[in-house]
Coordinates of C-alpha atoms in Angstrom, one line a residue:
M9 CA 59.5 83.9 57.3
S10 CA 57.2 83.7 60.3
V11 CA 57.7 84.8 63.8
G12 CA 61.0 84.1 65.1
A13 CA 62.9 83.8 68.4
I14 CA 66.1 85.2 69.8
V15 CA 68.7 83.0 70.6
A16 CA 69.7 83.0 74.3
P17 CA 72.9 84.3 75.9
W18 CA 76.1 82.2 75.3
R19 CA 79.5 81.8 76.7
N20 CA 83.0 81.9 75.2
G21 CA 86.1 81.5 77.5
G22 CA 84.2 81.8 80.4
I23 CA 82.7 85.2 79.4
Q24 CA 78.9 85.6 79.2
F25 CA 77.7 87.4 76.3
P26 CA 74.2 89.0 75.6
P27 CA 71.6 87.5 73.2
L28 CA 72.6 87.8 69.7
C29 CA 70.1 88.9 66.8
F30 CA 69.8 85.6 65.2
I31 CA 66.1 84.6 64.3
H32 CA 65.1 81.3 63.1
D33 CA 61.9 80.6 61.0
T34 CA 59.3 78.0 62.2
S35 CA 60.1 75.7 59.3
M36 CA 63.3 74.9 61.0
S37 CA 65.0 75.0 57.8
D38 CA 67.6 77.8 58.2
I39 CA 68.8 80.7 60.5
T40 CA 68.1 84.3 59.6
V41 CA 70.2 87.4 61.0
S42 CA 67.5 89.9 61.2
D43 CA 67.1 93.4 62.5
C44 CA 70.5 94.0 64.1
P45 CA 70.1 97.3 65.9
L46 CA 74.1 97.9 65.5
L47 CA 73.4 98.1 61.4
P48 CA 71.9 100.6 59.2
P49 CA 68.4 99.3 57.8
A50 CA 70.3 98.9 54.1
T51 CA 72.7 96.3 55.5
R52 CA 70.1 94.2 57.2
Q53 CA 68.4 90.9 56.6
Q54 CA 71.4 88.9 56.1
H55 CA 70.4 85.3 55.2
V56 CA 72.7 82.3 56.3
T57 CA 71.7 78.8 55.3
G58 CA 73.2 75.1 55.9
Y59 CA 72.4 74.9 59.6
R60 CA 69.5 72.8 60.5
W61 CA 67.1 73.2 63.3
Q62 CA 66.0 70.1 65.0
G63 CA 63.4 69.4 67.9
S64 CA 61.8 72.3 69.5
A65 CA 62.1 76.0 68.3
S66 CA 64.3 76.9 71.3
T67 CA 67.1 74.0 70.7
A68 CA 69.6 74.3 68.1
V69 CA 71.9 71.5 67.2
P70 CA 74.7 71.1 64.5
P71 CA 74.7 68.2 62.1
P72 CA 75.6 64.8 63.3
S73 CA 79.1 65.3 61.7
A74 CA 80.1 68.3 63.6
S75 CA 83.5 68.0 65.4
A76 CA 85.9 70.9 64.9
S77 CA 85.0 74.2 65.8
V78 CA 85.6 77.1 63.6
P79 CA 87.3 80.2 64.4
G80 CA 85.0 83.4 65.0
S81 CA 81.8 81.2 65.9
P82 CA 80.4 79.9 69.3
R83 CA 82.0 77.1 70.7
P84 CA 80.0 74.2 72.3
A85 CA 79.6 74.2 76.1
P86 CA 81.0 71.1 77.7
P87 CA 78.4 68.8 78.9
A88 CA 77.0 69.1 82.4
P89 CA 78.4 66.8 85.0
G90 CA 76.6 63.5 85.1
G91 CA 74.9 64.4 81.9
T92 CA 74.5 62.6 78.6
G93 CA 76.4 65.2 76.4
A94 CA 73.1 66.3 75.1
V95 CA 73.3 69.8 73.6
P96 CA 72.4 72.5 75.9
R97 CA 69.5 74.6 74.6
R98 CA 69.4 77.8 73.3
R99 CA 73.2 77.2 72.2
L100 CA 74.4 77.8 68.6
F101 CA 77.4 75.5 67.4
D102 CA 80.0 75.1 64.7
P103 CA 78.7 73.4 61.4
A104 CA 80.2 70.2 59.8
P105 CA 83.5 70.6 58.5
G106 CA 83.4 71.7 54.9
G107 CA 79.8 73.1 55.5
I108 CA 78.6 76.7 55.5
V109 CA 80.1 78.7 58.5
L110 CA 77.5 80.2 60.4
S111 CA 78.6 83.8 60.8
F112 CA 77.4 86.8 62.9
C113 CA 76.5 90.3 61.1
P114 CA 78.9 92.6 61.2
G115 CA 77.3 94.6 63.7
C116 CA 76.9 91.7 66.2
R117 CA 80.6 90.5 65.4
S118 CA 82.1 93.7 66.4
A119 CA 79.8 94.2 69.4
R120 CA 80.0 90.8 70.8
S121 CA 83.9 90.1 70.5
P122 CA 85.4 89.2 73.6
P123 CA 87.3 91.7 75.7
P124 CA 91.2 91.2 75.9
S125 CA 92.2 89.3 78.9
P126 CA 93.0 91.5 81.8
S127 CA 96.8 91.5 82.9
P128 CA 97.5 89.5 86.1
H129 CA 98.6 92.6 87.9
A130 CA 95.6 94.6 86.9
M131 CA 93.6 96.0 89.7
P132 CA 90.0 96.7 88.5
N133 CA 87.4 99.3 89.9
I134 CA 90.1 101.5 91.5
V135 CA 91.0 104.9 90.9
L136 CA 94.1 107.0 92.3
F137 CA 94.1 110.7 92.5
S138 CA 96.7 113.2 93.4
G139 CA 96.3 116.3 95.4
S140 CA 98.7 119.2 94.4
S141 CA 100.8 118.8 97.5
H142 CA 103.3 116.2 96.4
H143 CA 102.8 115.0 93.2
D144 CA 106.0 113.2 92.8
L145 CA 105.1 110.7 95.7
S146 CA 101.6 110.2 93.9
Q147 CA 103.4 109.2 90.8
R148 CA 105.5 106.9 92.4
V149 CA 102.7 105.2 94.0
A150 CA 100.7 105.1 90.7
D151 CA 104.1 103.4 89.0
R152 CA 104.2 100.9 91.8
L153 CA 100.7 99.8 91.5
G154 CA 100.8 99.7 87.8
L155 CA 98.1 102.6 87.4
E156 CA 97.7 105.8 85.7
L157 CA 96.8 108.8 88.2
G158 CA 93.1 109.9 87.7
K159 CA 92.2 113.3 86.0
V160 CA 91.7 116.1 88.1
V161 CA 91.7 119.8 87.8
T162 CA 92.6 122.0 90.7
K163 CA 92.7 125.6 90.6
K164 CA 91.9 128.6 92.8
F165 CA 89.5 131.8 91.9
S166 CA 90.8 135.2 91.9
N167 CA 89.4 135.5 95.7
Q168 CA 91.6 132.4 96.4
E169 CA 88.7 129.9 96.6
T170 CA 90.0 126.1 95.9
S171 CA 88.1 124.8 92.9
V172 CA 88.3 121.0 92.3
E173 CA 87.0 119.3 88.9
I174 CA 87.3 115.5 88.8
G175 CA 87.9 114.6 85.2
E176 CA 86.4 110.9 85.0
S177 CA 83.8 108.7 86.2
V178 CA 84.1 107.5 89.8
R179 CA 80.8 105.5 90.0
G180 CA 81.0 102.6 91.9
E181 CA 84.8 102.9 92.0
D182 CA 87.3 102.2 95.1
V183 CA 88.9 105.9 95.2
Y184 CA 92.2 106.8 96.8
I185 CA 93.3 110.3 97.2
I186 CA 97.0 111.2 98.0
Q187 CA 97.4 114.4 99.8
S188 CA 100.3 115.4 102.3
G189 CA 99.9 117.8 105.1
C190 CA 102.6 119.9 104.0
G191 CA 103.4 123.2 101.9
E192 CA 100.4 125.5 102.1
I193 CA 99.0 123.3 104.6
N194 CA 95.6 125.1 105.2
D195 CA 95.0 125.1 101.3
N196 CA 96.1 121.8 100.7
L197 CA 93.8 120.7 103.5
M198 CA 90.8 122.2 101.9
E199 CA 91.4 120.8 98.5
L200 CA 91.7 117.2 100.1
L201 CA 88.2 117.7 101.7
I202 CA 86.7 119.1 98.4
M203 CA 88.2 116.1 96.4
I204 CA 86.7 113.9 98.8
N205 CA 83.4 115.3 98.9
A206 CA 83.6 115.4 94.8
C207 CA 84.2 111.9 94.8
K208 CA 81.6 110.6 97.3
I209 CA 78.7 112.7 95.6
A210 CA 80.0 111.3 92.2
S211 CA 78.8 107.9 93.7
S212 CA 82.0 106.3 94.5
S213 CA 81.7 103.1 96.4
R214 CA 84.5 104.1 98.8
V215 CA 87.0 107.1 99.3
T216 CA 90.2 106.5 100.9
A217 CA 92.3 109.5 102.0
V218 CA 96.0 108.7 102.0
I219 CA 97.8 111.3 103.9
P220 CA 101.4 110.6 104.4
C221 CA 102.0 113.4 106.8
F222 CA 98.7 114.1 108.9
P223 CA 98.2 118.0 109.3
Y224 CA 97.8 119.4 112.6
A225 CA 99.0 116.3 114.3
R226 CA 101.0 118.1 117.0
Q227 CA 97.9 120.0 118.2
D228 CA 96.6 116.7 119.9
K229 CA 95.9 117.6 123.4
K230 CA 95.7 120.6 125.6
D231 CA 99.1 121.7 127.4
K232 CA 99.9 123.2 130.6
K233 CA 101.6 126.5 129.8
G234 CA 102.8 129.6 131.4
A235 CA 104.4 130.3 134.9
V236 CA 101.6 128.9 137.0
E237 CA 101.1 125.7 134.9
R238 CA 97.5 126.6 134.1
W239 CA 95.7 124.5 131.5
S240 CA 95.8 126.6 128.2
R241 CA 92.6 127.3 126.2
A242 CA 94.0 126.1 123.0
P243 CA 91.7 123.8 120.7
I244 CA 92.3 120.3 119.9
S245 CA 92.8 120.8 116.3
A246 CA 93.8 117.3 115.3
K247 CA 90.4 116.0 116.4
L248 CA 88.9 119.0 114.3
V249 CA 90.8 117.8 111.4
A250 CA 89.4 114.4 112.0
N251 CA 85.8 115.6 112.2
M252 CA 86.3 117.5 108.8
L253 CA 87.7 114.4 106.9
S254 CA 84.6 112.3 108.1
V255 CA 82.2 114.9 107.3
A256 CA 83.4 115.3 104.0
G257 CA 82.8 111.6 103.0
A258 CA 86.1 110.0 103.7
D259 CA 85.4 106.3 104.7
H260 CA 88.9 105.2 105.3
I261 CA 92.2 106.9 106.2
I262 CA 95.9 105.7 105.5
T263 CA 98.7 107.7 107.2
M264 CA 102.0 107.4 108.3
D265 CA 103.8 107.6 111.8
L266 CA 101.3 109.8 113.5
H267 CA 102.7 112.2 115.8
A268 CA 100.4 110.9 118.4
S269 CA 98.8 107.4 118.0
Q270 CA 95.7 108.3 119.9
I271 CA 94.8 110.4 116.9
Q272 CA 93.3 107.2 115.5
G273 CA 90.9 107.3 118.3
F274 CA 89.6 110.7 116.8
F275 CA 88.0 109.3 114.0
D276 CA 84.9 107.2 113.8
I277 CA 86.1 105.3 110.5
P278 CA 89.2 102.8 109.9
V279 CA 92.6 104.5 110.4
D280 CA 95.7 102.6 109.2
N281 CA 98.8 104.2 110.8
L282 CA 101.8 103.0 109.0
Y283 CA 105.4 102.8 110.4
A284 CA 108.5 104.2 108.5
E285 CA 110.4 101.7 111.1
P286 CA 110.7 99.0 108.6
A287 CA 112.3 101.1 105.7
V288 CA 114.5 103.0 108.7
L289 CA 116.1 99.5 109.7
Q290 CA 116.8 98.9 106.4
W291 CA 118.6 102.3 105.5
I292 CA 120.8 101.8 108.5
K293 CA 121.9 98.4 107.8
E294 CA 122.9 99.4 104.2
N295 CA 124.4 102.9 104.7
I296 CA 126.2 102.8 108.4
L297 CA 129.0 100.3 108.4
E298 CA 129.4 100.8 112.1
W299 CA 125.6 100.2 112.8
K300 CA 126.4 97.2 115.2
N301 CA 128.2 99.7 117.5
C302 CA 125.8 102.4 117.5
I303 CA 123.3 103.8 119.9
I304 CA 119.7 104.6 119.3
V305 CA 118.7 108.2 120.7
S306 CA 115.4 109.9 121.3
P307 CA 115.6 113.6 121.3
D308 CA 112.7 113.6 123.9
A309 CA 110.9 111.5 126.1
G310 CA 107.7 110.9 124.1
G311 CA 110.0 109.2 121.5
A312 CA 111.2 106.7 123.9
K313 CA 108.8 104.0 122.6
R314 CA 109.9 104.4 119.1
V315 CA 113.7 104.1 119.7
T316 CA 113.2 101.2 121.8
S317 CA 111.4 99.3 119.4
I318 CA 114.3 100.2 116.8
A319 CA 117.3 99.3 119.0
D320 CA 115.5 96.1 120.1
R321 CA 115.5 95.1 116.2
L322 CA 119.1 96.3 115.9
N323 CA 119.9 94.5 119.1
V324 CA 121.8 97.6 120.4
E325 CA 121.3 100.0 123.2
F326 CA 119.3 103.3 123.3
A327 CA 119.4 106.6 124.9
L328 CA 117.4 109.8 125.5
I329 CA 117.4 113.3 126.1
H330 CA 115.2 115.1 128.1
K331 CA 114.0 118.4 127.1
E332 CA 112.2 121.4 128.6
R333 CA 110.8 124.2 126.4
K334 CA 110.1 127.9 127.1
K335 CA 107.7 127.9 124.2
A336 CA 107.1 126.2 121.2
N337 CA 109.8 125.7 118.8
E338 CA 112.4 126.9 121.3
V339 CA 114.3 124.3 123.8
D340 CA 115.4 125.8 127.1
R341 CA 117.5 122.9 128.8
M342 CA 118.6 119.3 127.4
V343 CA 119.9 116.3 129.6
L344 CA 121.1 113.1 128.2
V345 CA 120.2 110.0 129.8
G346 CA 122.6 107.1 128.4
D347 CA 125.9 106.5 127.6
V348 CA 127.2 107.2 124.0
K349 CA 131.0 107.5 124.3
D350 CA 132.9 106.1 121.4
R351 CA 129.8 105.0 119.6
V352 CA 127.9 106.1 116.5
A353 CA 124.5 108.0 117.8
I354 CA 121.4 107.9 115.8
L355 CA 118.8 110.3 116.5
V356 CA 115.4 109.0 115.6
D357 CA 112.3 111.3 115.8
D358 CA 108.9 111.4 113.9
M359 CA 109.4 114.7 112.7
A360 CA 111.6 117.7 112.5
D361 CA 110.3 121.3 112.0
T362 CA 112.8 124.1 112.5
C363 CA 115.4 121.6 113.8
G364 CA 116.3 123.5 116.9
T365 CA 115.7 120.3 119.2
I366 CA 117.9 117.8 116.9
C367 CA 120.5 120.4 116.4
H368 CA 121.1 120.9 120.1
A369 CA 120.6 117.1 120.6
A370 CA 123.5 116.6 118.0
D371 CA 125.8 119.0 119.9
K372 CA 125.1 117.2 123.3
L373 CA 125.6 113.9 121.8
V374 CA 129.1 115.1 120.4
S375 CA 130.1 116.8 123.4
A376 CA 129.3 113.6 125.5
G377 CA 131.9 111.6 123.3
A378 CA 129.7 110.2 120.2
T379 CA 132.0 109.6 117.2
K380 CA 129.3 110.2 114.5
V381 CA 125.8 111.5 114.6
Y382 CA 123.0 110.8 112.3
A383 CA 119.6 112.0 112.4
I384 CA 116.5 109.9 110.7
L385 CA 113.2 111.4 110.8
T386 CA 109.9 110.1 109.3
H387 CA 108.6 113.8 108.3
G388 CA 111.1 116.6 107.3
I389 CA 109.2 119.6 107.4
F390 CA 112.4 122.2 107.8
S391 CA 110.6 125.3 108.0
G392 CA 112.2 128.5 108.9
P393 CA 115.8 128.5 109.7
A394 CA 116.1 124.5 109.4
I395 CA 118.1 124.2 106.4
S396 CA 121.1 126.4 108.0
R397 CA 121.0 124.9 111.3
I398 CA 121.5 121.5 109.7
N399 CA 124.3 122.7 107.8
N400 CA 126.0 124.2 110.8
A401 CA 125.3 121.0 113.1
A402 CA 127.4 118.0 113.6
F403 CA 125.5 115.7 111.3
E404 CA 127.0 113.1 109.1
A405 CA 123.4 113.0 107.6
V406 CA 119.9 113.9 108.1
V407 CA 117.9 111.3 106.5
V408 CA 114.0 111.8 106.1
T409 CA 111.2 109.9 104.2
N410 CA 109.4 111.5 101.1
T411 CA 106.1 111.9 102.9
I412 CA 107.1 115.7 102.2
P413 CA 108.7 116.9 98.8
Q414 CA 112.5 117.3 99.7
E415 CA 113.9 118.2 96.2
E416 CA 114.4 121.8 96.8
K417 CA 115.8 121.5 100.3
M418 CA 118.3 119.0 99.2
K419 CA 119.5 121.5 96.8
H420 CA 120.5 123.8 99.6
C421 CA 121.5 121.1 102.1
P422 CA 123.9 118.4 101.0
K423 CA 123.6 116.4 104.5
I424 CA 119.6 115.7 103.5
Q425 CA 118.9 112.4 102.3
F426 CA 115.6 110.6 101.7
I427 CA 114.1 107.4 102.0
D428 CA 111.3 106.4 99.7
I429 CA 108.2 105.0 101.3
S430 CA 106.0 104.8 98.2
M431 CA 106.2 101.2 98.1
I432 CA 104.8 101.0 101.7
L433 CA 101.8 103.3 100.5
A434 CA 101.1 101.4 97.4
E435 CA 101.2 98.0 99.3
A436 CA 98.8 99.4 101.8
I437 CA 96.6 100.6 99.0
R438 CA 96.9 97.1 97.2
R439 CA 95.9 95.3 100.4
T440 CA 93.0 97.4 101.1
H441 CA 91.5 97.5 97.9
N442 CA 91.8 93.7 97.9
G443 CA 90.6 93.4 101.3
E444 CA 93.9 92.0 102.7
S445 CA 95.6 92.8 106.1
V446 CA 98.3 95.4 106.1
S447 CA 99.9 94.2 109.4
Y448 CA 102.5 92.8 107.2
L449 CA 103.8 96.1 106.6
F450 CA 104.4 97.1 110.2
S451 CA 107.5 94.9 110.2
H452 CA 108.5 94.5 106.5
V453 CA 109.3 96.5 103.5
P454 CA 107.5 95.2 100.3
L455 CA 109.9 93.9 97.7

């Protein structure tokens, strides 16, 4: 054997393969498999004959009678458009039928075998992580996308510091972290910030925080408080949370039904504020038989835009209740604006915490002549006396989305029902990953 040359990369089924360890001798009479780095020395120097070299040392051609291909061997590339059908340079082809099959050495055969074809629904270069706030919702989203949740370990030290360990590589990946602002809100927010930063410094290409219920969303402005109507010295905490997410390394935020839409302006990164409205409309049409004779009611003036949008989509009327608070979570006086007599009243709001407002509103609607009262809320926080208040109120049902876990609360309150919005979040993630528009989700529920 004299000095040989390595055969160049080849293609099979559109897949590019690295150079193989074929070396030919300068007599152009045979081909030798030599020095495969994937084999132990004792099994090297496998010699294959019966394949002739013609022309220059960089061009390999089969015998003239070659026609059928042999499984397991490289296939000829089609002639270039407008070409003469000449064999491309640096390609290996099948021998003539009945001839000696040119085969790879065991090391190359195992290392160069084509990978399995990806599923048509596969989403490459994406990793989905779940925080500890709402694992059930994260699993629903992952199942919808056909993915498995990424490996992450969250724990606390004895001094209550939060520790997060990402258990798989995220280098160059599009990372989505699902963490809702519920339960132990401060701990969950800190956990989210640490997870974002951990993925960012691990060289992920993009980190998206999926926050179904945005924490501190009600602290979005300074309010007038006190008897003399002076401006308070309260902070704008929603802006602080936005700054923390950006500094931690988040590149994109996906959330649902922000308490105040101007919170989107607190960020210098893209924010997609999804709406539960399409899922709410679907639930009303499927579960309230008298929905054509209903009236959509806002429990406060701030939700007027939300209820008018739903009322327009259903082609029904709307009403609103003006409330005055003495202090947070306590309503002083309520005034109904609109006619609800002999109609099904549907209260719609973005969130309910202690449920004092919606329970007072339900009593007001019943006293005004409503035949039935439903409440539909995006975020059911239900803290403090909320469950007992709902049980004692005149509701047919209190319907919430699962942006916040509701399993335990539903055990103590049979009136609570939930709408699954995991398909909306999953479709938003899919469209964001693929660079598609998410505006379709503002008016449709994914199938």
